[in-house]
C-alpha cells in the first residue's frame, strides 16, 4: 500500500488502534472497517462473492477432513479482508449444518484463508473452528510453495474414482472450482463444468489422506460454446502440517492435449 509521507502519522495511529481492537475483541468480531481491514456483511442486498463462498467451503473441508465430520455450508454471515496487498487474507464467519445429524444442528464457524500469491491457486487455512472452541497454540509455518507437476506415469492409467466416489465427495468439485476461481480477479465467475475422470497418487485411493495429489479431468462447457478447447486437467495437491496445523491447497490447470499423449476414454462421469 502506497502512503504519502504526510499521512504516515495518521496511518500509524490508525494501525495501532486497529491492533488494540483486534486484541480486545478478536479479529472475527471486529465491528467496523479499519485502515488495514475491510469488514463485509453478506445480505440479500449484498450477497457474498463466489470466491469467498469457495474459501468458506475450503475451511469447512479442512475441519471435516481432520475431525471426521460432515458439516455443509449454510451461509456466510460476514468476512473481513485484509488491505494493502492483492494477495489477501480472509477471516470468514459462517453458518454450517451437520449432515451427519440430519441437518438439524447448526453451528457458527470461524475460518481464516490466506492467498499466498495473487492469481495463483496457493491457499493456506490456519483456522477452521466452531465459534467458542479453544484457539490452537500452534504457530503458522512458512510454506514452501511448489505447484504440482504432471507425474512421469499417467495417473489415469492406474486408477480412476468410481461414479459413487465422485458424488459422495463434493470437495472434489470444490478443488476444481478453486483452481478456476483463484484466477478470477473479481472472484465471481460462473462455472459450467463437467467432471470426466478423477485420479489420485494414492493406491488404493486414500481420499481422506491428509497429504495427497488429485488429477481432475473435466470439460469447461463455457469454452465449448465459444468454440475454444474445453478438455482440461486440474492438478491439485493437499497438504497438512501436523506440527503447525497449517492446511494447504495448491494447484494448476492444463489443456489435456498439453500433457496427455493421446485422448483417454471416459471411464466415469458425474
PDB file of C-alpha atoms in Angstrom:
ATOM      1  CA  UNK A   1       0.000   0.000   0.000  1.00  0.00           C
ATOM      2  CA  UNK A   2       1.489   3.396  -1.038  1.00  0.00           C
ATOM      3  CA  UNK A   3       1.082   6.095   1.601  1.00  0.00           C
ATOM      4  CA  UNK A   4       2.195   9.732   1.265  1.00  0.00           C
ATOM      5  CA  UNK A   5       4.721  10.770   3.913  1.00  0.00           C
ATOM      6  CA  UNK A   6       2.288  13.398   5.240  1.00  0.00           C
ATOM      7  CA  UNK A   7      -0.178  10.628   6.035  1.00  0.00           C
ATOM      8  CA  UNK A   8       2.239   8.222   7.698  1.00  0.00           C
ATOM      9  CA  UNK A   9       1.448   9.525  11.169  1.00  0.00           C
ATOM     10  CA  UNK A  10      -2.293   9.072  10.625  1.00  0.00           C
ATOM     11  CA  UNK A  11      -1.728   5.601   9.199  1.00  0.00           C
ATOM     12  CA  UNK A  12       0.446   4.538  12.143  1.00  0.00           C
ATOM     13  CA  UNK A  13      -2.110   5.854  14.615  1.00  0.00           C
ATOM     14  CA  UNK A  14      -4.957   4.015  12.873  1.00  0.00           C
ATOM     15  CA  UNK A  15      -2.884   0.858  12.626  1.00  0.00           C
ATOM     16  CA  UNK A  16      -2.138   0.870  16.366  1.00  0.00           C
ATOM     17  CA  UNK A  17      -5.816   1.482  17.110  1.00  0.00           C
ATOM     18  CA  UNK A  18      -6.783  -1.479  14.914  1.00  0.00           C
ATOM     19  CA  UNK A  19      -4.302  -3.727  16.718  1.00  0.00           C
ATOM     20  CA  UNK A  20      -5.810  -2.765  20.063  1.00  0.00           C
ATOM     21  CA  UNK A  21      -9.330  -3.564  18.854  1.00  0.00           C
ATOM     22  CA  UNK A  22      -8.237  -6.919  17.440  1.00  0.00           C
ATOM     23  CA  UNK A  23      -6.507  -7.749  20.712  1.00  0.00           C
ATOM     24  CA  UNK A  24      -9.588  -6.798  22.720  1.00  0.00           C
ATOM     25  CA  UNK A  25     -12.368  -8.357  20.627  1.00  0.00           C
ATOM     26  CA  UNK A  26     -10.596 -10.777  18.278  1.00  0.00           C
ATOM     27  CA  UNK A  27     -10.366 -10.227  14.552  1.00  0.00           C
ATOM     28  CA  UNK A  28     -13.518 -12.211  13.744  1.00  0.00           C
ATOM     29  CA  UNK A  29     -15.616  -9.905  15.962  1.00  0.00           C
ATOM     30  CA  UNK A  30     -14.266  -6.643  14.581  1.00  0.00           C
ATOM     31  CA  UNK A  31     -17.262  -4.350  14.108  1.00  0.00           C
ATOM     32  CA  UNK A  32     -16.285  -1.786  11.511  1.00  0.00           C
ATOM     33  CA  UNK A  33     -13.871  -1.309   8.643  1.00  0.00           C
ATOM     34  CA  UNK A  34     -10.398  -0.137   9.635  1.00  0.00           C
ATOM     35  CA  UNK A  35      -7.469   1.179   7.644  1.00  0.00           C
ATOM     36  CA  UNK A  36      -5.992  -2.328   7.169  1.00  0.00           C
ATOM     37  CA  UNK A  37      -9.145  -4.440   7.398  1.00  0.00           C
ATOM     38  CA  UNK A  38     -12.379  -4.243   5.427  1.00  0.00           C
ATOM     39  CA  UNK A  39     -15.489  -5.693   7.102  1.00  0.00           C
ATOM     40  CA  UNK A  40     -18.191  -7.006   4.747  1.00  0.00           C
ATOM     41  CA  UNK A  41     -21.586  -8.336   5.822  1.00  0.00           C
ATOM     42  CA  UNK A  42     -23.411 -10.704   3.499  1.00  0.00           C
ATOM     43  CA  UNK A  43     -27.110  -9.984   2.958  1.00  0.00           C
ATOM     44  CA  UNK A  44     -29.715 -10.441   0.240  1.00  0.00           C
ATOM     45  CA  UNK A  45     -28.935  -6.939  -0.988  1.00  0.00           C
ATOM     46  CA  UNK A  46     -25.173  -7.572  -0.801  1.00  0.00           C
ATOM     47  CA  UNK A  47     -24.631 -11.290  -1.453  1.00  0.00           C
ATOM     48  CA  UNK A  48     -21.382 -12.985  -0.643  1.00  0.00           C
ATOM     49  CA  UNK A  49     -18.921 -13.161  -3.580  1.00  0.00           C
ATOM     50  CA  UNK A  50     -18.482 -16.609  -5.093  1.00  0.00           C
ATOM     51  CA  UNK A  51     -14.775 -16.725  -4.215  1.00  0.00           C
ATOM     52  CA  UNK A  52     -15.489 -16.038  -0.539  1.00  0.00           C
ATOM     53  CA  UNK A  53     -18.050 -18.860  -0.516  1.00  0.00           C
ATOM     54  CA  UNK A  54     -15.424 -21.165  -2.003  1.00  0.00           C
ATOM     55  CA  UNK A  55     -12.992 -20.121   0.726  1.00  0.00           C
ATOM     56  CA  UNK A  56     -15.687 -20.803   3.332  1.00  0.00           C
ATOM     57  CA  UNK A  57     -16.193 -24.290   1.891  1.00  0.00           C
ATOM     58  CA  UNK A  58     -12.433 -24.882   1.958  1.00  0.00           C
ATOM     59  CA  UNK A  59     -12.334 -24.101   5.674  1.00  0.00           C
ATOM     60  CA  UNK A  60     -15.222 -26.478   6.365  1.00  0.00           C
ATOM     61  CA  UNK A  61     -13.490 -29.127   4.259  1.00  0.00           C
ATOM     62  CA  UNK A  62     -10.387 -28.795   6.437  1.00  0.00           C
ATOM     63  CA  UNK A  63     -12.496 -29.194   9.581  1.00  0.00           C
ATOM     64  CA  UNK A  64     -14.379 -32.205   8.194  1.00  0.00           C
ATOM     65  CA  UNK A  65     -11.195 -33.879   6.996  1.00  0.00           C
ATOM     66  CA  UNK A  66      -9.441 -33.559  10.345  1.00  0.00           C
ATOM     67  CA  UNK A  67     -12.437 -34.135  12.621  1.00  0.00           C
ATOM     68  CA  UNK A  68     -14.296 -36.765  10.605  1.00  0.00           C
ATOM     69  CA  UNK A  69     -17.456 -34.627  10.463  1.00  0.00           C
ATOM     70  CA  UNK A  70     -19.841 -33.749   7.629  1.00  0.00           C
ATOM     71  CA  UNK A  71     -20.608 -30.059   8.007  1.00  0.00           C
ATOM     72  CA  UNK A  72     -22.025 -28.295   4.967  1.00  0.00           C
ATOM     73  CA  UNK A  73     -22.081 -24.568   4.292  1.00  0.00           C
ATOM     74  CA  UNK A  74     -25.427 -22.926   5.013  1.00  0.00           C
ATOM     75  CA  UNK A  75     -24.399 -19.309   4.512  1.00  0.00           C
ATOM     76  CA  UNK A  76     -21.681 -16.715   5.071  1.00  0.00           C
ATOM     77  CA  UNK A  77     -22.525 -14.140   7.734  1.00  0.00           C
ATOM     78  CA  UNK A  78     -19.583 -11.799   7.190  1.00  0.00           C
ATOM     79  CA  UNK A  79     -15.982 -11.723   6.070  1.00  0.00           C
ATOM     80  CA  UNK A  80     -13.059  -9.457   6.878  1.00  0.00           C
ATOM     81  CA  UNK A  81     -10.485  -8.919   4.153  1.00  0.00           C
ATOM     82  CA  UNK A  82      -7.010  -7.524   4.655  1.00  0.00           C
ATOM     83  CA  UNK A  83      -5.973  -4.482   2.637  1.00  0.00           C
ATOM     84  CA  UNK A  84      -2.658  -3.443   1.165  1.00  0.00           C
ATOM     85  CA  UNK A  85      -1.862  -6.477  -0.981  1.00  0.00           C
ATOM     86  CA  UNK A  86      -3.685  -8.191  -3.875  1.00  0.00           C
ATOM     87  CA  UNK A  87      -2.938 -11.499  -2.111  1.00  0.00           C
ATOM     88  CA  UNK A  88      -5.303 -11.048   0.815  1.00  0.00           C
ATOM     89  CA  UNK A  89      -6.247 -12.935   3.965  1.00  0.00           C
ATOM     90  CA  UNK A  90      -9.932 -13.565   4.650  1.00  0.00           C
ATOM     91  CA  UNK A  91     -11.482 -14.017   8.109  1.00  0.00           C
ATOM     92  CA  UNK A  92     -14.875 -15.602   7.497  1.00  0.00           C
ATOM     93  CA  UNK A  93     -17.780 -16.155   9.876  1.00  0.00           C
ATOM     94  CA  UNK A  94     -20.253 -18.676   8.512  1.00  0.00           C
ATOM     95  CA  UNK A  95     -23.135 -20.962   9.380  1.00  0.00           C
ATOM     96  CA  UNK A  96     -22.958 -24.692   8.692  1.00  0.00           C
ATOM     97  CA  UNK A  97     -25.213 -27.665   9.302  1.00  0.00           C
ATOM     98  CA  UNK A  98     -24.127 -31.138  10.351  1.00  0.00           C
ATOM     99  CA  UNK A  99     -25.318 -33.565   7.686  1.00  0.00           C
ATOM    100  CA  UNK A 100     -24.481 -36.499   9.935  1.00  0.00           C
ATOM    101  CA  UNK A 101     -27.031 -35.158  12.420  1.00  0.00           C
ATOM    102  CA  UNK A 102     -29.790 -34.909   9.843  1.00  0.00           C
ATOM    103  CA  UNK A 103     -29.200 -31.226   9.206  1.00  0.00           C
ATOM    104  CA  UNK A 104     -30.820 -30.144  12.476  1.00  0.00           C
ATOM    105  CA  UNK A 105     -27.608 -28.987  14.150  1.00  0.00           C
ATOM    106  CA  UNK A 106     -26.377 -25.541  13.033  1.00  0.00           C
ATOM    107  CA  UNK A 107     -23.011 -24.217  14.116  1.00  0.00           C
ATOM    108  CA  UNK A 108     -21.167 -20.936  13.647  1.00  0.00           C
ATOM    109  CA  UNK A 109     -17.664 -21.375  12.251  1.00  0.00           C
ATOM    110  CA  UNK A 110     -14.650 -19.084  12.064  1.00  0.00           C
ATOM    111  CA  UNK A 111     -12.358 -19.606   9.067  1.00  0.00           C
ATOM    112  CA  UNK A 112      -9.089 -17.992   8.026  1.00  0.00           C
ATOM    113  CA  UNK A 113      -7.938 -18.382   4.416  1.00  0.00           C
ATOM    114  CA  UNK A 114      -4.798 -16.722   3.032  1.00  0.00           C
ATOM    115  CA  UNK A 115      -3.894 -16.210  -0.609  1.00  0.00           C
ATOM    116  CA  UNK A 116      -0.164 -16.760  -0.887  1.00  0.00           C
ATOM    117  CA  UNK A 117       0.078 -15.371  -4.421  1.00  0.00           C
ATOM    118  CA  UNK A 118      -2.383 -13.229  -6.349  1.00  0.00           C
ATOM    119  CA  UNK A 119      -3.851 -15.001  -9.353  1.00  0.00           C
ATOM    120  CA  UNK A 120      -2.437 -18.394  -8.355  1.00  0.00           C
ATOM    121  CA  UNK A 121      -4.079 -21.348  -6.650  1.00  0.00           C
ATOM    122  CA  UNK A 122      -1.937 -21.226  -3.491  1.00  0.00           C
ATOM    123  CA  UNK A 123      -4.099 -21.168  -0.370  1.00  0.00           C
ATOM    124  CA  UNK A 124      -3.483 -21.799   3.310  1.00  0.00           C
ATOM    125  CA  UNK A 125      -6.030 -22.349   6.067  1.00  0.00           C
ATOM    126  CA  UNK A 126      -4.673 -21.894   9.598  1.00  0.00           C
ATOM    127  CA  UNK A 127      -8.031 -21.513  11.384  1.00  0.00           C
ATOM    128  CA  UNK A 128     -11.167 -23.613  10.922  1.00  0.00           C
ATOM    129  CA  UNK A 129     -13.114 -23.950  14.151  1.00  0.00           C
ATOM    130  CA  UNK A 130     -16.545 -23.790  15.671  1.00  0.00           C
ATOM    131  CA  UNK A 131     -17.041 -20.450  17.396  1.00  0.00           C
ATOM    132  CA  UNK A 132     -16.122 -20.871  21.052  1.00  0.00           C
ATOM    133  CA  UNK A 133     -13.625 -23.679  20.510  1.00  0.00           C
ATOM    134  CA  UNK A 134     -10.242 -23.044  22.064  1.00  0.00           C
ATOM    135  CA  UNK A 135      -7.612 -21.416  19.917  1.00  0.00           C
ATOM    136  CA  UNK A 136      -4.698 -23.515  18.764  1.00  0.00           C
ATOM    137  CA  UNK A 137      -1.320 -22.635  20.254  1.00  0.00           C
ATOM    138  CA  UNK A 138       0.439 -23.854  17.126  1.00  0.00           C
ATOM    139  CA  UNK A 139       2.411 -21.337  15.122  1.00  0.00           C
ATOM    140  CA  UNK A 140       1.946 -20.740  11.407  1.00  0.00           C
ATOM    141  CA  UNK A 141       4.777 -22.103   9.297  1.00  0.00           C
ATOM    142  CA  UNK A 142       6.478 -20.608   6.294  1.00  0.00           C
ATOM    143  CA  UNK A 143       5.155 -22.704   3.424  1.00  0.00           C
ATOM    144  CA  UNK A 144       7.390 -23.709   0.542  1.00  0.00           C
ATOM    145  CA  UNK A 145       5.023 -23.489  -2.402  1.00  0.00           C
ATOM    146  CA  UNK A 146       5.762 -25.593  -5.463  1.00  0.00           C
ATOM    147  CA  UNK A 147       2.854 -26.032  -7.835  1.00  0.00           C
ATOM    148  CA  UNK A 148       2.232 -29.722  -8.542  1.00  0.00           C
ATOM    149  CA  UNK A 149       3.522 -31.181 -11.791  1.00  0.00           C
ATOM    150  CA  UNK A 150       2.220 -33.908 -14.083  1.00  0.00           C
ATOM    151  CA  UNK A 151       3.870 -37.184 -12.971  1.00  0.00           C
ATOM    152  CA  UNK A 152       6.018 -39.377 -15.266  1.00  0.00           C
ATOM    153  CA  UNK A 153       3.411 -42.172 -15.088  1.00  0.00           C
ATOM    154  CA  UNK A 154      -0.069 -41.284 -16.343  1.00  0.00           C
ATOM    155  CA  UNK A 155      -2.284 -41.381 -13.200  1.00  0.00           C
ATOM    156  CA  UNK A 156      -5.437 -42.048 -15.226  1.00  0.00           C
ATOM    157  CA  UNK A 157      -3.964 -45.383 -16.309  1.00  0.00           C
ATOM    158  CA  UNK A 158      -3.626 -46.501 -12.704  1.00  0.00           C
ATOM    159  CA  UNK A 159      -6.968 -45.808 -11.010  1.00  0.00           C
ATOM    160  CA  UNK A 160      -9.960 -43.559 -11.621  1.00  0.00           C
ATOM    161  CA  UNK A 161     -12.551 -42.896  -8.968  1.00  0.00           C
ATOM    162  CA  UNK A 162     -15.918 -44.554  -9.351  1.00  0.00           C
ATOM    163  CA  UNK A 163     -19.044 -42.535 -10.017  1.00  0.00           C
ATOM    164  CA  UNK A 164     -20.275 -43.117  -6.443  1.00  0.00           C
ATOM    165  CA  UNK A 165     -16.988 -41.826  -5.015  1.00  0.00           C
ATOM    166  CA  UNK A 166     -17.283 -38.632  -7.024  1.00  0.00           C
ATOM    167  CA  UNK A 167     -20.824 -37.989  -5.836  1.00  0.00           C
ATOM    168  CA  UNK A 168     -20.073 -38.681  -2.172  1.00  0.00           C
ATOM    169  CA  UNK A 169     -17.024 -36.390  -2.075  1.00  0.00           C
ATOM    170  CA  UNK A 170     -18.221 -32.966  -3.204  1.00  0.00           C
ATOM    171  CA  UNK A 171     -14.903 -31.402  -2.181  1.00  0.00           C
ATOM    172  CA  UNK A 172     -13.500 -32.735  -5.478  1.00  0.00           C
ATOM    173  CA  UNK A 173     -15.635 -30.214  -7.330  1.00  0.00           C
ATOM    174  CA  UNK A 174     -14.595 -27.595  -4.757  1.00  0.00           C
ATOM    175  CA  UNK A 175     -10.946 -28.216  -5.661  1.00  0.00           C
ATOM    176  CA  UNK A 176     -11.768 -27.757  -9.332  1.00  0.00           C
ATOM    177  CA  UNK A 177     -13.712 -24.542  -8.754  1.00  0.00           C
ATOM    178  CA  UNK A 178     -10.896 -23.157  -6.583  1.00  0.00           C
ATOM    179  CA  UNK A 179      -8.448 -23.882  -9.392  1.00  0.00           C
ATOM    180  CA  UNK A 180     -10.504 -21.649 -11.679  1.00  0.00           C
ATOM    181  CA  UNK A 181     -11.872 -19.167  -9.133  1.00  0.00           C
ATOM    182  CA  UNK A 182      -8.471 -18.081  -7.824  1.00  0.00           C
ATOM    183  CA  UNK A 183      -7.574 -16.970 -11.361  1.00  0.00           C
ATOM    184  CA  UNK A 184     -10.572 -14.632 -11.472  1.00  0.00           C
ATOM    185  CA  UNK A 185      -9.677 -11.151 -10.267  1.00  0.00           C
ATOM    186  CA  UNK A 186     -13.195 -10.393  -9.101  1.00  0.00           C
ATOM    187  CA  UNK A 187     -13.996 -13.905  -7.871  1.00  0.00           C
ATOM    188  CA  UNK A 188     -17.489 -14.022  -9.340  1.00  0.00           C
ATOM    189  CA  UNK A 189     -17.155 -16.289 -12.373  1.00  0.00           C
ATOM    190  CA  UNK A 190     -19.977 -18.725 -13.050  1.00  0.00           C
ATOM    191  CA  UNK A 191     -18.753 -22.219 -13.765  1.00  0.00           C
ATOM    192  CA  UNK A 192     -20.217 -24.694 -16.264  1.00  0.00           C
ATOM    193  CA  UNK A 193     -18.087 -27.742 -15.623  1.00  0.00           C
ATOM    194  CA  UNK A 194     -18.414 -31.442 -16.319  1.00  0.00           C
ATOM    195  CA  UNK A 195     -16.044 -33.709 -14.394  1.00  0.00           C
ATOM    196  CA  UNK A 196     -14.938 -36.648 -16.528  1.00  0.00           C
ATOM    197  CA  UNK A 197     -12.329 -38.565 -14.522  1.00  0.00           C
ATOM    198  CA  UNK A 198     -10.525 -38.162 -11.205  1.00  0.00           C
ATOM    199  CA  UNK A 199      -7.308 -39.953 -10.305  1.00  0.00           C
ATOM    200  CA  UNK A 200      -5.062 -39.756  -7.252  1.00  0.00           C
ATOM    201  CA  UNK A 201      -1.434 -40.525  -6.462  1.00  0.00           C
ATOM    202  CA  UNK A 202      -2.536 -42.914  -3.692  1.00  0.00           C
ATOM    203  CA  UNK A 203      -3.216 -46.582  -4.431  1.00  0.00           C
ATOM    204  CA  UNK A 204      -5.526 -47.802  -3.089  1.00  0.00           C
ATOM    205  CA  UNK A 205      -7.101 -44.340  -3.212  1.00  0.00           C
ATOM    206  CA  UNK A 206      -6.839 -42.604   0.134  1.00  0.00           C
ATOM    207  CA  UNK A 207      -9.478 -39.939  -0.350  1.00  0.00           C
ATOM    208  CA  UNK A 208      -9.220 -38.872   3.293  1.00  0.00           C
ATOM    209  CA  UNK A 209      -5.421 -38.824   3.422  1.00  0.00           C
ATOM    210  CA  UNK A 210      -4.114 -35.516   4.739  1.00  0.00           C
ATOM    211  CA  UNK A 211      -1.425 -35.367   2.064  1.00  0.00           C
ATOM    212  CA  UNK A 212      -2.408 -36.301  -1.487  1.00  0.00           C
ATOM    213  CA  UNK A 213      -2.482 -35.108  -5.083  1.00  0.00           C
ATOM    214  CA  UNK A 214      -5.562 -35.285  -7.310  1.00  0.00           C
ATOM    215  CA  UNK A 215      -5.857 -35.146 -11.084  1.00  0.00           C
ATOM    216  CA  UNK A 216      -9.252 -33.901 -12.269  1.00  0.00           C
ATOM    217  CA  UNK A 217     -10.085 -34.166 -15.947  1.00  0.00           C
ATOM    218  CA  UNK A 218     -13.050 -32.015 -16.921  1.00  0.00           C
ATOM    219  CA  UNK A 219     -14.883 -30.241 -19.710  1.00  0.00           C
ATOM    220  CA  UNK A 220     -15.364 -26.486 -19.436  1.00  0.00           C
ATOM    221  CA  UNK A 221     -18.726 -26.153 -21.183  1.00  0.00           C
ATOM    222  CA  UNK A 222     -18.481 -22.364 -21.305  1.00  0.00           C
ATOM    223  CA  UNK A 223     -15.478 -22.758 -23.613  1.00  0.00           C
ATOM    224  CA  UNK A 224     -17.344 -25.263 -25.776  1.00  0.00           C
ATOM    225  CA  UNK A 225     -19.942 -22.601 -26.581  1.00  0.00           C
ATOM    226  CA  UNK A 226     -17.173 -20.236 -27.671  1.00  0.00           C
ATOM    227  CA  UNK A 227     -15.506 -22.863 -29.827  1.00  0.00           C
ATOM    228  CA  UNK A 228     -12.452 -22.995 -27.562  1.00  0.00           C
ATOM    229  CA  UNK A 229     -10.653 -26.038 -26.154  1.00  0.00           C
ATOM    230  CA  UNK A 230     -12.799 -27.426 -23.336  1.00  0.00           C
ATOM    231  CA  UNK A 231     -10.873 -30.578 -22.339  1.00  0.00           C
ATOM    232  CA  UNK A 232      -8.686 -29.701 -19.348  1.00  0.00           C
ATOM    233  CA  UNK A 233      -6.941 -31.289 -16.367  1.00  0.00           C
ATOM    234  CA  UNK A 234      -6.624 -29.669 -12.946  1.00  0.00           C
ATOM    235  CA  UNK A 235      -3.806 -30.893 -10.713  1.00  0.00           C
ATOM    236  CA  UNK A 236      -4.453 -30.189  -7.023  1.00  0.00           C
ATOM    237  CA  UNK A 237      -2.187 -31.019  -4.097  1.00  0.00           C
ATOM    238  CA  UNK A 238      -3.421 -31.162  -0.499  1.00  0.00           C
ATOM    239  CA  UNK A 239      -1.005 -30.837   2.394  1.00  0.00           C
ATOM    240  CA  UNK A 240      -1.336 -30.721   6.167  1.00  0.00           C
ATOM    241  CA  UNK A 241       1.441 -29.990   8.636  1.00  0.00           C
ATOM    242  CA  UNK A 242       0.857 -31.764  11.954  1.00  0.00           C
ATOM    243  CA  UNK A 243       3.251 -29.517  13.898  1.00  0.00           C
ATOM    244  CA  UNK A 244       1.726 -26.189  12.875  1.00  0.00           C
ATOM    245  CA  UNK A 245      -1.810 -27.175  11.886  1.00  0.00           C
ATOM    246  CA  UNK A 246      -1.397 -25.470   8.504  1.00  0.00           C
ATOM    247  CA  UNK A 247      -3.667 -26.828   5.759  1.00  0.00           C
ATOM    248  CA  UNK A 248      -2.598 -26.113   2.183  1.00  0.00           C
ATOM    249  CA  UNK A 249      -4.278 -26.424  -1.201  1.00  0.00           C
ATOM    250  CA  UNK A 250      -2.303 -25.604  -4.331  1.00  0.00           C
ATOM    251  CA  UNK A 251      -2.814 -26.432  -7.969  1.00  0.00           C
ATOM    252  CA  UNK A 252      -2.815 -25.541 -11.630  1.00  0.00           C
ATOM    253  CA  UNK A 253      -4.655 -26.125 -14.908  1.00  0.00           C
ATOM    254  CA  UNK A 254      -3.571 -27.645 -18.218  1.00  0.00           C
ATOM    255  CA  UNK A 255      -5.222 -28.369 -21.513  1.00  0.00           C
ATOM    256  CA  UNK A 256      -5.404 -32.156 -21.707  1.00  0.00           C
ATOM    257  CA  UNK A 257      -3.598 -32.137 -25.060  1.00  0.00           C
ATOM    258  CA  UNK A 258      -0.575 -30.471 -23.430  1.00  0.00           C
ATOM    259  CA  UNK A 259       0.162 -33.385 -21.105  1.00  0.00           C
ATOM    260  CA  UNK A 260      -1.669 -36.462 -22.409  1.00  0.00           C
ATOM    261  CA  UNK A 261      -0.001 -38.272 -25.315  1.00  0.00           C
ATOM    262  CA  UNK A 262      -3.421 -39.270 -26.599  1.00  0.00           C
ATOM    263  CA  UNK A 263      -7.010 -38.921 -25.546  1.00  0.00           C
ATOM    264  CA  UNK A 264      -8.108 -41.388 -22.894  1.00  0.00           C
ATOM    265  CA  UNK A 265     -11.568 -42.976 -22.922  1.00  0.00           C
ATOM    266  CA  UNK A 266     -14.119 -41.571 -20.494  1.00  0.00           C
ATOM    267  CA  UNK A 267     -14.388 -44.057 -17.626  1.00  0.00           C
ATOM    268  CA  UNK A 268     -16.714 -42.296 -15.234  1.00  0.00           C
ATOM    269  CA  UNK A 269     -18.805 -39.148 -15.281  1.00  0.00           C
ATOM    270  CA  UNK A 270     -20.804 -37.140 -12.765  1.00  0.00           C
TER     271      UNK A 270
END
